Every structure is written in C-alpha cells, then in structure tokens.
Amino acid sequence: MEDNQQKQMLEASEGKQHKRKEEEPGLHTGDNRNNTKKKFTFSFWYFIIVFILIIIFNNLFFSSRLNEAISIDYSQFKEYISSGKIVQVAFDGDQYIGFGFTKKDAANAARTLQEIAVTKQIPSSIDTSMISAYQTYRIEDPTFVPLLDQMGVEYYATEPAKPSILSYLISALGPIIIFFIFYAWLSKKMTGGAQGVMSFNQNKSKLVAETDTGIRFADVAGEDEAKAELVEVVDFLKNPEKYTEMGAHIPKGVLLVGPPGTGKTLLAKAVAGEAGVPFFRMSGADFVEMFVGVGAARVRDLFKQAKEKSPCIIFIDEVDAIGRKRSDAAIGGNDEREQTLNQLLVEMDGFDSRTGVIILGATNRAEVLDPALLRPGRFDRQVLVDKPDLDGREAILKIHTKGMKLDGGVNLRKIAQSSAGLAGADLANICNEAALQAVRLRHDSITQQDFEEAIEKSIAGLQRKSRVLDEKERIRVAYHETGHALTAYLTPGSSPVSKISIIPRGYGALGYTLQYPTEDRFLLSESELLSSVDVLLGGRAAEETIFGDISTGASNDISRASDTVRQMITEYGMSEKFRNMTLPKTNSGIDGVSGGREYSEATQQYIDNETERIMQSRYSHVLENLKAHKEALEAIAKALLEKEVLEGSEFEALAKQFAVK
C-alpha cells in the first residue's frame, strides 16, 4: 500500500514538472532534448585543482620522514666527527649528511620519530642531539675518509633519490597540458564568439525573449493603419489553425516602409511582444563583410536557427543594405551583396508559411529594392509607416509624457500643432529635451514654455546667447525677421506666425521666424506655393526697404525659394509653356544615381529664364507690399529689438494696429 502511494506521488510530481515546463514562457512544443542537455566545458580551474591535489598527495606519501638536516660548515662537520657527535655519515651526491646514531640504533630512532609525529612533542628522556642530522657540501679532502676510519664512524654512499610522482607527472604530462591549454585558447579565439578570427560565417542576430521586448501595440501611437495590418500577423502566430483550416496562407514577409524615426523597429518589437514568440533582430549590414560568401552563410545560419525556434519572427532592419537592385552593368556590381540577396531569396522560397517563421523587414528606401524581393511569396505585403498626423502626434506625446511631471497648463494639442512634419522619434526627443530644460531651470514641473523651447531647439538649434552681434547687424536682423513675419501676415493662406526671435541659434541662424500650421496639409495649390515663396523673400525685401541695400543673410531664403519655383516648373507642371508636363532627370543606371536631363538645351534655357522671371515678379510684389506698410515694419522691428523675442499674439496685435490686409 505504501509502495503504491509513493508511486502515485512520484507520478504526480513528474506530471507537475511536465506541466510547468509546458507553461514556461518562451518554450514551445517540440524536441528540445538536445537543448536541455548539459554541455561539458573545460575550465582552467579544473587543472589548478588537480595540480594542488597532486602536490598534497606527493607531500603526504613521498616526503622524507626525517627532520630537516641542519646546514653547517665543513670544518664544523669534521669537528663533530672528531668529538663523536656524528657517528654515521652518508655520502649523498655532493653533500655529506651526518647522524648522531648508528644503524644499530635505527630502530630506536624510528620509534622515537613515530612517537614525535603522533604526540607532536619530544619526550624528555630522549637525547635530542641523537636524532639531529647535519649536512655540509662535499669538499675534495684526502684526510676525510681516514678521519672516519680513525673515529670508527660508519659511512656509506646513498642510492640516488628517485623522482617523486610529481616530477614524473610534470616531465611526462607537462608539455601535453601546455599544448592542450594553448589549443583550447586558440580554438576559442578562432570559433568562439562574434569577435573570433574564424567566426565571420556565423550570423550576428540577437534572440530576444518575449519578456525582454517589453513593447506592445499600446506603446505605439500615430500608426493605426500599420497596426491594423500587423494584427493579422499576430493572430496567425497565436492561432495558426484558424487560417490553415480555411486554406489561407499568411504572408511570409512583411516590409515596413517609411521615413526614419517613424517607428518601424518599434512596430516589429510590438508584433513580437504581442505574439509572445522569439524575436530575431538583425541589421542588413551585419550580413556583408569583406569575405565573399560570408553573407550567404549567415543567411543560411539565421534561417536554420529560426526554423528550430518556430514560431518566431525574423526582423531585418535596413534591408536595403542587402536587397538593393542587382546591377546589369559590367561595372558597379557587388558580388558579395548580390550573393547574399540570392541566398535570402532562396531561403524565403524554401520554407513553408505554415512553419510560423515570419520575416519583417524595414527600410526607408523601398524604391531601390530588387523587384524579386517584393514579388508575392517573399515580401508580398508592404506596410506604410508614415509620419503621424495631428491626432497621431498628440497620441505619441501622451505616451512619451506618461511618466513625466507636467504642469497643469501644458497643452499637448498645441504642442502637436507646433511639431508638424516631425516623426515619432523627434517627438520623443522633444519630450526628453523639455524635461531636461525643466531640471536645468529648476522648475517644479514641466511647463508649456519648456516644450516650446524644446521644439525650437529641435528645429532651429541651440540658443547662442554668447554670440554678440554688432548693433548694426542686430538692427538688420530684426528688420529681416520682421519682413518674413509681416509678409506672412499680409499673404492670404499663409500659416500664422508663432514666434519671432533675433537670438542666434544653431550654426548660422542669426534670427528666426516660426510659422505653425493650424492643420495638416497634404496638397498645396499653385497660389499657396507662390505664397511660401513670398514669405521667404520677405526678409531681403525688408532690408532693401529700410536700408536701401541687401546682405548675405537671405542666402538660405533665396535658395529655398528658387528650388520651390524650379519644382513648380519641372515637377508640378505649373509653367506657362509646359503647363501639364514634367521635365524629369535621367538615371545613370548605377544604383539610381541621377544623371543628365531628358529634355533639350532649349528647354533648360526656358527653365532658367522662367525661374528668374517668377522670382523677380514675386520679389517686386513683396517689396511693394512692405513699402506700403513701412510704418508697421518699423514698429514691429523696434518692439523686437527691445524684447528680442515676440510671441505670436504680441506680433499679431502690433500687425493689426499698424497694418491693413
């Protein structure tokens, strides 16, 4: 009965252990016995421990039982012989060893030594001089042996000492052990770790457990459409039977396409975190090195590991590093990159989508990818991860400010409006800069002004109050920035002015004018493009209105204005002669590098003349407009010189007072 109870308890315990292993996160059904076996690894400490044990064994069983002999001079040694203190002499190599007892007394001496070894005390009845030994170095003295005969001293030559077991081991095994240690060290350097000499054929992917990603879809905002596309991938990894029963196949590859900083890597981590599967993360540049064939070997190794860990996710960041279009030209090709791409194409065709291995790729240059990589069966689903809109930016700000101590007056909606065109990474940086600004100024909480300063720092650069401008330059900068702001105010459809400043920022900005749109715009009309050109030319027109000449401060303004006008003619079809035509550039055929033009020299002459005509026309219009509102220009510039910074509300009040639209 007791045996049956013990058997039942043992089976129940084994059942609990088996259940606990099945429930452990990160483990999946399959034959993992090879992974659970403990691998023996050589450690240098094993050798040290064995060496110490050998020394102890040698000292215990092969050390001399006699006390250590007392070293004396040769003359004193002869004197002890003459006085009878030494009655036995052993010739031991190049030494003489003298004893105070004869061989007849050896048995008594042995018993005495044994008693001393056991009791650790010398009996008082024993003559300690009798058990003493003396040694001296041998000297060629012809009178020494006659002296021994004369005194009746027993003398003999000892057998050469046999080497101990330690000596045998050192002489026999020493070279072998040294060679083994050197071989183990060299093997580790050649094959172990990512930095080894011969490890270039191993992949450098990082396996991240489900509990280590720490990212869920709730941590990603502003990309609702992209998340909706990826929810299906997560559902397949969690419930593959639902799709296989219907005969559906999940896409093998999902390509995340979007500008830098929009959250492509974050979305990939969120997919792995939601699905709770292993996550292989690797950069496209990690596949290619100086050795030809290394990239292909790493691709094979990566997919081999992924199949063993399935279901799992392979994330290849910057996939354009290996997926660039293969060149047909005799020159300009890259054999190593093309071999790596070919191997990736083969591997993506070589596994079944039902295995649960899903590849996520990320790139911001989808136009340079090879068409074979984008065909159905490979990266057959492309998910656009674009810059967020107004609502998306507000949601992203809420996520990044969740753990921050915000002031009650912080308006995240206004901050989102002020950060139009910024990606999620930029917004995260703005939140962090605002927190640092609050700490730097010793605020109790993060204020709206801290966020505004962070946005200006991100857009225009760091304030450079140490740069002291000459008074004439300071006045010119004030009129220049006022010209931008006043032109924006007088131009219909232009974005409202948020701030004007004559405090230098960044590398070359001596002042700046900020305009924040009230809503996101995706299309611009011809009149709106010309309005933006007018605002850019307002700074130089203000200088000419007040001072009668112009300066180099408008170099960046006229460059941007010229580019806008040239794009209107060549790309947007907004010229009089080529009203609904584009005038494209050709490509050289090598990685899409821009080459010559696809139009004649006469057309190029027309583009140049038309650009010059439009620029002069818009500049004349802005100049006349500012001259008509010279009083407002001077009043706003004087206020700006006095305060150095004018908020949008202050500027608008002055503009309404002196200017009439």
XYZ file of C-alpha atoms in Angstrom:
661
model
C 0.000 0.000 0.000
C 2.779 2.399 0.911
C 4.622 1.497 -2.294
C 1.534 2.341 -4.369
C 1.126 5.694 -2.593
C 4.785 6.568 -3.176
C 4.428 5.598 -6.836
C 1.347 7.791 -7.226
C 3.092 10.727 -5.530
C 6.111 10.311 -7.817
C 3.914 10.249 -10.958
C 2.015 13.324 -9.769
C 5.279 15.171 -9.132
C 6.535 14.281 -12.601
C 3.232 15.438 -14.095
C 3.516 18.813 -12.340
C 7.056 19.254 -13.567
C 5.997 18.413 -17.117
C 3.097 20.864 -16.906
C 5.359 23.575 -15.525
C 7.730 23.134 -18.463
C 4.858 23.438 -20.945
C 3.611 26.616 -19.283
C 7.008 28.267 -19.104
C 7.051 31.322 -21.423
C 9.358 31.194 -24.405
C 9.297 27.359 -24.642
C 7.369 25.634 -27.425
C 6.387 22.098 -28.162
C 8.987 20.125 -29.994
C 12.068 18.043 -29.398
C 14.238 20.241 -27.222
C 16.101 17.423 -25.529
C 19.328 18.337 -27.192
C 18.994 21.868 -25.858
C 18.373 20.716 -22.275
C 21.464 18.503 -22.074
C 24.220 19.967 -20.029
C 27.311 20.556 -22.093
C 30.705 19.887 -20.571
C 33.046 22.822 -20.896
C 36.709 22.731 -19.988
C 37.695 25.169 -17.297
C 41.211 26.173 -16.320
C 40.179 25.834 -12.674
C 39.886 22.054 -13.152
C 43.581 21.904 -13.997
C 44.543 24.033 -10.980
C 42.522 21.841 -8.582
C 44.119 18.621 -9.911
C 47.570 20.179 -9.657
C 47.019 21.108 -5.988
C 45.749 17.591 -5.168
C 48.871 16.054 -6.730
C 51.121 18.267 -4.604
C 49.244 17.299 -1.426
C 49.438 13.590 -2.329
C 53.157 13.832 -3.013
C 53.851 15.593 0.302
C 51.825 13.082 2.290
C 53.258 9.874 0.870
C 56.624 10.680 -0.632
C 58.188 13.254 1.681
C 61.078 12.404 3.945
C 60.186 11.318 7.475
C 63.403 12.805 8.902
C 63.686 16.261 10.308
C 65.273 18.768 8.041
C 69.092 18.484 8.331
C 70.983 21.377 9.881
C 73.410 23.010 7.450
C 76.873 23.574 8.945
C 80.362 24.377 7.683
C 82.679 21.632 6.513
C 85.205 22.368 9.246
C 82.482 22.186 11.902
C 81.262 18.921 10.358
C 84.779 17.409 10.810
C 84.888 18.756 14.345
C 81.588 16.950 15.188
C 83.132 13.762 13.830
C 86.236 14.216 15.938
C 84.166 14.886 19.089
C 81.911 11.857 18.493
C 78.776 13.902 17.909
C 78.452 12.374 14.434
C 78.758 8.576 14.343
C 77.282 7.887 10.880
C 77.922 9.693 7.581
C 76.013 9.284 4.323
C 77.610 10.305 1.044
C 74.582 11.845 -0.763
C 75.657 13.218 -4.107
C 77.589 16.448 -3.479
C 76.705 16.504 0.217
C 77.742 14.796 3.455
C 74.910 14.026 5.875
C 75.908 13.136 9.412
C 73.741 11.423 12.055
C 74.110 11.080 15.813
C 73.146 7.392 15.797
C 74.381 4.224 14.153
C 72.449 1.707 12.182
C 72.037 -0.378 15.287
C 70.122 2.443 16.858
C 67.959 2.961 13.728
C 65.038 1.006 15.138
C 65.025 3.077 18.315
C 65.311 6.269 16.277
C 62.374 5.218 14.056
C 60.198 4.561 17.103
C 61.231 7.895 18.531
C 60.327 9.714 15.310
C 56.966 7.944 15.203
C 56.235 8.966 18.781
C 57.152 12.559 17.997
C 54.910 12.543 14.878
C 51.939 11.241 16.888
C 52.250 13.286 20.072
C 53.785 16.386 18.438
C 56.118 16.505 21.483
C 59.643 15.300 22.083
C 59.924 13.015 25.196
C 62.173 14.422 27.881
C 64.050 11.116 28.168
C 65.263 11.281 24.615
C 68.581 12.814 23.681
C 67.607 15.298 21.021
C 71.132 15.534 19.735
C 70.925 11.859 18.808
C 68.140 12.414 16.316
C 69.699 15.508 14.831
C 71.129 15.449 11.313
C 73.804 17.687 9.893
C 74.687 18.371 6.313
C 77.518 20.092 4.520
C 78.758 20.314 0.971
C 81.342 17.844 -0.145
C 84.972 19.041 -0.471
C 87.839 17.132 -2.033
C 89.722 16.378 1.202
C 92.031 13.298 1.214
C 92.080 13.316 5.035
C 88.290 12.990 5.417
C 87.958 9.215 4.929
C 90.983 8.407 7.141
C 89.350 10.575 9.831
C 86.183 8.493 9.606
C 88.199 5.256 9.894
C 90.148 6.629 12.810
C 86.996 7.609 14.741
C 85.121 4.395 13.841
C 82.344 6.281 12.053
C 80.059 4.279 9.790
C 79.988 5.743 6.280
C 78.278 4.706 3.076
C 77.007 6.129 -0.187
C 73.204 6.509 -0.615
C 71.292 5.465 -3.669
C 70.373 8.427 -5.920
C 66.959 9.742 -4.915
C 64.117 8.594 -7.114
C 61.980 11.374 -8.567
C 58.578 11.800 -6.956
C 55.287 11.233 -8.691
C 55.005 14.989 -9.150
C 58.285 15.049 -11.050
C 57.081 12.211 -13.267
C 53.817 13.994 -13.983
C 55.482 17.324 -14.714
C 58.051 15.800 -17.044
C 55.602 13.492 -18.821
C 52.345 15.406 -18.843
C 53.596 18.981 -18.607
C 54.163 19.522 -22.349
C 50.876 17.818 -23.180
C 48.950 20.006 -20.728
C 50.589 23.181 -22.040
C 49.788 22.177 -25.611
C 46.158 21.392 -24.658
C 45.707 24.769 -22.939
C 47.165 26.597 -25.936
C 44.958 24.595 -28.317
C 41.843 25.360 -26.266
C 42.667 29.071 -26.202
C 43.350 29.146 -29.933
C 40.133 27.242 -30.712
C 38.124 29.686 -28.620
C 39.670 32.626 -30.450
C 39.068 31.019 -33.833
C 35.494 29.774 -33.409
C 34.001 31.266 -30.263
C 32.039 34.496 -30.069
C 31.187 37.097 -32.639
C 34.655 38.627 -32.414
C 36.565 35.431 -33.201
C 39.013 35.201 -36.066
C 37.073 32.496 -37.925
C 33.572 33.435 -36.763
C 32.737 35.583 -39.770
C 30.450 32.853 -41.151
C 28.190 32.939 -38.091
C 25.173 35.200 -38.015
C 25.037 38.098 -35.578
C 21.309 38.028 -34.913
C 20.136 38.769 -31.404
C 17.493 36.479 -29.937
C 15.150 38.439 -27.704
C 12.726 36.565 -25.470
C 9.081 37.613 -25.313
C 9.539 39.015 -21.830
C 12.522 41.105 -22.945
C 10.869 43.087 -25.740
C 8.577 44.898 -23.339
C 6.701 46.503 -26.259
C 3.013 46.114 -27.067
C 0.723 47.772 -29.590
C -0.472 50.056 -26.801
C 3.055 51.531 -26.712
C 2.846 52.522 -30.396
C 0.714 55.526 -31.392
C 0.124 57.503 -34.545
C 0.265 54.436 -36.822
C -3.241 52.986 -36.563
C -3.338 51.701 -40.156
C 0.037 49.966 -39.827
C -1.012 48.360 -36.546
C -4.238 47.098 -38.124
C -2.199 45.379 -40.865
C 0.117 43.730 -38.354
C -2.676 42.499 -36.051
C -3.348 39.751 -38.601
C 0.269 38.588 -38.330
C -0.007 38.413 -34.544
C -3.282 36.496 -34.778
C -1.688 33.953 -37.114
C 1.207 33.364 -34.727
C -1.226 32.860 -31.847
C -3.941 30.886 -33.706
C -2.466 29.355 -36.886
C -5.158 26.659 -37.042
C -7.834 29.234 -37.868
C -6.029 30.128 -41.090
C -4.784 26.685 -42.115
C -8.279 25.187 -41.802
C -9.568 27.806 -44.201
C -6.682 27.094 -46.588
C -5.233 30.574 -46.185
C -1.524 31.315 -46.025
C -0.117 34.147 -44.007
C 2.394 36.332 -45.896
C 5.944 35.128 -45.445
C 7.380 38.623 -45.416
C 6.057 41.995 -44.318
C 8.003 45.072 -45.382
C 7.719 48.173 -43.209
C 8.351 51.236 -45.371
C 8.608 54.763 -44.062
C 10.849 57.724 -43.274
C 13.455 57.437 -40.487
C 12.160 57.721 -36.941
C 8.553 56.775 -37.682
C 8.620 53.631 -35.520
C 9.328 50.702 -37.866
C 11.560 48.902 -35.369
C 9.119 49.693 -32.566
C 6.282 48.107 -34.540
C 8.343 44.956 -35.160
C 9.050 44.647 -31.438
C 5.372 45.192 -30.701
C 4.431 42.338 -33.044
C 6.857 40.002 -31.261
C 5.674 41.205 -27.859
C 2.000 40.713 -28.685
C 2.589 37.281 -30.219
C 4.899 36.125 -27.416
C 7.357 34.403 -29.753
C 11.152 34.553 -30.123
C 12.362 37.626 -31.952
C 15.499 37.530 -34.128
C 16.784 41.051 -34.733
C 19.499 41.748 -37.277
C 20.656 44.632 -39.428
C 21.147 44.270 -43.134
C 24.725 45.482 -42.790
C 25.529 42.559 -40.442
C 25.317 40.088 -43.322
C 28.019 41.584 -45.505
C 31.718 41.797 -44.656
C 34.992 41.666 -46.539
C 34.893 37.901 -47.253
C 32.890 36.732 -50.262
C 30.249 34.187 -49.273
C 30.012 35.258 -45.637
C 26.633 36.943 -46.085
C 25.094 33.877 -47.737
C 26.408 31.647 -44.942
C 24.932 33.942 -42.316
C 21.558 33.929 -44.070
C 21.534 30.116 -44.048
C 22.519 30.016 -40.397
C 19.853 32.571 -39.458
C 17.025 30.673 -41.133
C 18.258 27.399 -39.654
C 18.036 28.839 -36.149
C 14.656 30.393 -36.892
C 13.171 27.077 -38.024
C 14.384 25.440 -34.814
C 12.705 28.182 -32.747
C 9.493 28.416 -34.767
C 7.056 30.010 -34.441
C 9.219 33.130 -34.397
C 9.850 36.473 -36.063
C 12.940 37.483 -38.043
C 13.400 41.235 -38.185
C 15.918 42.610 -40.684
C 16.434 46.325 -40.201
C 17.705 48.414 -43.133
C 17.009 45.561 -45.530
C 18.086 47.755 -48.454
C 21.707 47.107 -47.403
C 21.419 43.623 -48.927
C 18.244 43.938 -51.024
C 19.379 46.667 -53.411
C 18.661 46.131 -57.108
C 21.146 43.861 -58.798
C 23.081 45.733 -61.456
C 23.186 44.544 -65.051
C 26.241 46.642 -65.805
C 29.681 45.083 -66.004
C 30.930 47.604 -63.502
C 29.337 48.823 -60.325
C 28.199 45.378 -59.166
C 28.787 43.889 -55.750
C 29.276 40.121 -55.811
C 29.088 39.668 -52.050
C 25.867 41.685 -51.658
C 24.253 40.004 -54.654
C 25.166 36.525 -53.377
C 23.647 37.433 -50.022
C 20.470 38.663 -51.731
C 20.251 35.493 -53.834
C 20.567 33.336 -50.733
C 17.867 35.382 -48.973
C 15.535 34.891 -51.943
C 16.192 31.142 -51.927
C 15.616 30.837 -48.168
C 12.339 32.774 -48.351
C 11.152 30.358 -51.038
C 12.477 27.338 -49.173
C 10.278 27.362 -46.077
C 6.560 26.832 -45.774
C 4.473 29.702 -44.437
C 2.784 27.207 -42.122
C 6.005 26.755 -40.151
C 5.338 30.005 -38.314
C 8.501 31.829 -39.390
C 7.596 35.384 -40.409
C 10.102 37.894 -41.762
C 9.714 41.578 -41.021
C 11.867 43.993 -42.992
C 12.282 47.727 -42.529
C 13.584 50.312 -44.958
C 13.171 53.958 -45.850
C 14.305 53.367 -49.436
C 11.820 50.921 -50.915
C 12.449 52.272 -54.420
C 15.969 50.786 -54.516
C 14.909 47.241 -53.548
C 15.193 44.414 -56.051
C 11.840 43.509 -57.694
C 12.434 39.823 -56.942
C 12.384 40.650 -53.238
C 8.991 42.336 -53.460
C 7.122 39.736 -55.505
C 4.322 37.629 -53.950
C 5.735 34.816 -51.845
C 8.519 36.917 -50.395
C 7.949 40.444 -49.124
C 4.453 40.382 -50.574
C 2.897 42.805 -48.086
C 4.118 46.368 -47.710
C 3.013 48.410 -44.710
C 3.471 52.169 -44.909
C 4.735 53.690 -41.668
C 4.419 57.392 -42.410
C 4.899 60.474 -40.289
C 1.946 60.940 -37.923
C -0.840 63.436 -38.437
C -2.071 65.908 -35.819
C -4.059 63.343 -33.829
C -1.206 60.862 -34.102
C 1.334 63.351 -32.808
C -0.905 64.141 -29.848
C -1.249 60.417 -29.061
C 2.530 59.952 -29.290
C 3.080 62.889 -26.932
C 0.671 61.333 -24.441
C 2.684 58.109 -24.442
C 6.054 59.817 -24.006
C 4.792 62.171 -21.276
C 3.038 59.429 -19.315
C 5.677 59.247 -16.601
C 6.583 62.950 -16.602
C 5.570 65.600 -14.089
C 3.601 68.030 -16.248
C 2.331 71.447 -15.286
C -1.413 71.975 -15.395
C -1.060 74.496 -18.199
C 0.591 72.094 -20.654
C -1.472 71.794 -23.850
C -0.371 68.692 -25.770
C -2.682 69.581 -28.653
C -0.881 72.852 -29.191
C 2.490 71.115 -28.956
C 1.312 68.647 -31.608
C 0.304 71.553 -33.857
C 3.703 73.151 -33.345
C 5.525 69.974 -34.337
C 4.014 69.454 -37.789
C 6.122 67.228 -40.019
C 8.039 65.605 -37.155
C 8.278 61.848 -36.692
C 7.756 59.831 -33.529
C 11.470 59.807 -32.686
C 11.544 63.595 -32.956
C 8.582 63.902 -30.580
C 10.243 61.578 -28.074
C 13.357 63.740 -28.227
C 11.278 66.901 -27.704
C 9.670 65.430 -24.571
C 13.068 64.486 -23.194
C 14.534 67.901 -24.000
C 11.588 69.585 -22.267
C 12.225 67.522 -19.123
C 15.926 68.405 -19.200
C 15.047 72.068 -19.686
C 12.762 71.964 -16.635
C 15.505 70.415 -14.494
C 18.058 72.909 -15.800
C 15.828 75.856 -14.851
C 14.830 74.205 -11.544
C 11.132 74.136 -12.307
C 8.783 72.169 -10.098
C 7.166 70.651 -13.188
C 7.476 70.713 -16.967
C 5.770 73.798 -18.365
C 4.457 74.736 -21.784
C 7.429 77.058 -22.239
C 9.787 74.120 -21.713
C 8.109 72.236 -24.552
C 8.192 75.273 -26.836
C 11.891 75.771 -26.151
C 12.488 72.081 -26.905
C 10.666 72.396 -30.245
C 12.675 75.479 -31.216
C 15.882 73.714 -30.211
C 14.933 70.755 -32.397
C 14.023 72.923 -35.410
C 16.417 75.889 -35.249
C 19.170 74.636 -32.964
C 20.557 75.624 -29.576
C 20.444 79.235 -28.456
C 23.792 81.020 -28.779
C 23.477 83.966 -26.428
C 27.259 84.135 -26.232
C 27.353 85.310 -29.868
C 27.329 89.107 -29.539
C 26.174 90.886 -32.702
C 27.234 94.349 -33.744
C 24.405 96.860 -33.202
C 24.079 97.466 -36.952
C 23.866 93.723 -37.628
C 21.357 93.321 -34.817
C 19.107 96.007 -36.318
C 19.386 94.450 -39.786
C 18.468 91.011 -38.427
C 15.441 92.491 -36.635
C 14.108 94.072 -39.844
C 14.889 90.915 -41.798
C 12.841 88.671 -39.487
C 10.078 91.273 -39.251
C 9.907 91.233 -43.059
C 9.271 87.481 -43.019
C 6.587 87.771 -40.348
C 4.820 90.785 -41.851
C 4.788 89.221 -45.323
C 3.254 86.072 -43.845
C 0.610 88.207 -42.137
C -0.216 90.084 -45.340
C -0.260 86.957 -47.571
C -3.623 85.139 -47.741
C -3.461 81.429 -46.905
C -0.090 81.634 -45.157
C 0.415 79.824 -41.829
C 0.140 82.094 -38.774
C 3.314 83.366 -37.133
C 4.045 81.731 -33.788
C 7.249 83.478 -32.727
C 9.879 85.957 -33.954
C 13.350 85.994 -32.409
C 16.675 87.719 -33.031
C 18.578 85.419 -30.638
C 21.129 83.424 -32.694
C 20.557 79.683 -32.877
C 22.390 76.771 -34.355
C 25.250 77.123 -36.810
C 24.329 80.186 -38.868
C 20.853 81.382 -37.883
C 21.131 84.940 -36.522
C 17.359 85.045 -36.046
C 14.282 83.047 -36.981
C 10.542 83.295 -37.600
C 8.360 80.300 -36.721
C 5.110 79.533 -38.507
C 2.971 76.679 -37.264
C 0.086 75.443 -39.434
C -3.282 75.055 -37.743
C -3.895 71.760 -39.546
C -2.005 69.160 -41.547
C -1.782 69.837 -45.278
C -1.217 67.179 -47.912
C -1.856 69.224 -51.068
C -0.659 72.701 -51.970
C -2.146 74.830 -54.734
C -0.117 76.981 -57.106
C -1.108 80.132 -55.234
C -0.077 78.599 -51.915
C 3.341 77.665 -53.302
C 3.811 81.220 -54.551
C 2.756 82.495 -51.114
C 5.507 80.436 -49.484
C 7.976 81.975 -51.963
C 6.752 85.446 -50.972
C 7.343 84.745 -47.262
C 10.882 83.524 -47.992
C 11.657 86.692 -49.978
C 10.173 88.965 -47.303
C 13.422 89.192 -45.318
C 15.536 90.543 -48.186
C 12.717 92.860 -49.317
C 12.540 94.354 -45.781
C 16.299 95.031 -45.811
C 16.037 96.846 -49.137
C 13.004 98.809 -47.943
C 14.734 100.134 -44.818
C 18.446 100.248 -45.714
C 18.375 100.570 -49.498
C 20.723 97.593 -49.985
C 20.771 93.835 -49.349
C 23.016 91.454 -47.367
C 24.084 87.802 -47.359
C 21.576 86.953 -44.628
C 18.985 85.870 -47.205
C 21.145 83.225 -48.915
C 19.216 80.290 -47.475
C 15.881 82.004 -48.160
C 16.515 82.595 -51.851
C 17.924 79.064 -52.243
C 14.733 77.503 -50.874
C 12.553 79.882 -52.892
C 14.433 79.078 -56.117
C 14.068 75.334 -55.506
C 10.324 75.722 -54.985
C 9.901 77.672 -58.220
C 12.065 75.212 -60.158
C 9.998 72.273 -58.846
C 6.823 74.059 -59.918
C 8.183 74.188 -63.482
C 9.867 70.772 -63.797
C 7.835 68.507 -61.494
C 4.426 70.047 -60.869
C 3.659 71.200 -64.426
C 2.858 74.770 -63.329
C 4.698 76.729 -66.035
C 3.062 78.545 -68.952
C 4.871 76.616 -71.689
C 4.916 73.161 -70.033
C 1.655 73.578 -68.185
C 0.801 69.921 -67.657
C 4.154 68.239 -68.239
C 7.006 67.049 -66.076
C 10.610 67.518 -67.101
C 12.388 64.570 -65.455
C 16.033 63.763 -64.940
C 17.636 60.566 -66.240
C 19.403 57.962 -64.130
C 22.884 56.683 -64.848
C 21.868 53.047 -64.322
C 24.196 52.526 -61.387
C 22.162 52.363 -58.189
C 19.807 55.075 -59.350
C 22.362 57.876 -59.353
C 20.983 60.998 -61.037
C 22.475 61.695 -64.405
C 21.586 64.023 -67.271
C 18.255 65.523 -68.280
C 15.661 64.128 -70.655
C 14.995 67.431 -72.391
C 16.860 69.719 -74.723
C 19.176 72.589 -74.017
C 16.481 74.987 -75.173
C 14.101 73.603 -72.546
C 16.770 74.039 -69.895
C 17.204 77.634 -71.032
C 13.456 78.138 -70.694
C 13.502 76.667 -67.134
C 16.256 79.068 -66.125
C 14.537 82.081 -67.669
C 11.131 81.180 -66.229
C 12.613 80.635 -62.758
C 14.284 84.040 -62.932
C 11.071 85.697 -64.159
C 8.893 84.251 -61.398
C 11.454 85.079 -58.692
C 11.734 88.688 -59.846
C 7.960 89.024 -60.127
C 7.350 87.720 -56.619
C 10.166 89.822 -55.147
C 8.752 93.006 -56.721
C 5.317 92.173 -55.300
C 6.698 91.635 -51.780
C 8.849 94.769 -51.972
C 5.878 96.961 -52.923
C 3.756 95.404 -50.210
C 6.328 96.108 -47.469
C 6.909 99.663 -48.677
C 3.161 100.236 -48.380
C 3.310 99.004 -44.766
C 6.624 100.576 -43.784
C 5.134 102.022 -40.597
C 4.099 98.558 -39.385
C 7.528 97.193 -40.382
C 9.343 99.763 -38.280
C 7.011 99.454 -35.257
C 7.301 95.661 -35.098
C 11.094 95.776 -35.619
C 11.529 98.277 -32.759
C 9.472 96.066 -30.434
C 11.578 93.090 -31.494
C 14.827 94.973 -30.813
C 13.547 95.850 -27.355
C 12.313 92.391 -26.325
C 14.443 90.168 -28.647
C 11.544 87.688 -28.781
C 7.951 88.377 -29.839
C 5.272 85.755 -29.313
C 2.652 85.227 -31.980
C -0.061 87.053 -30.038
C 2.170 90.120 -29.499
C 3.111 90.244 -33.175
C -0.479 89.894 -34.322
C -1.609 92.757 -32.025
C 1.045 95.088 -33.491
C 0.267 93.973 -37.039
C -3.437 94.669 -36.595
C -2.638 98.093 -35.149
C -0.375 99.294 -37.971
C -1.063 97.080 -40.978
C -4.188 96.632 -43.077
C -4.596 93.427 -45.059
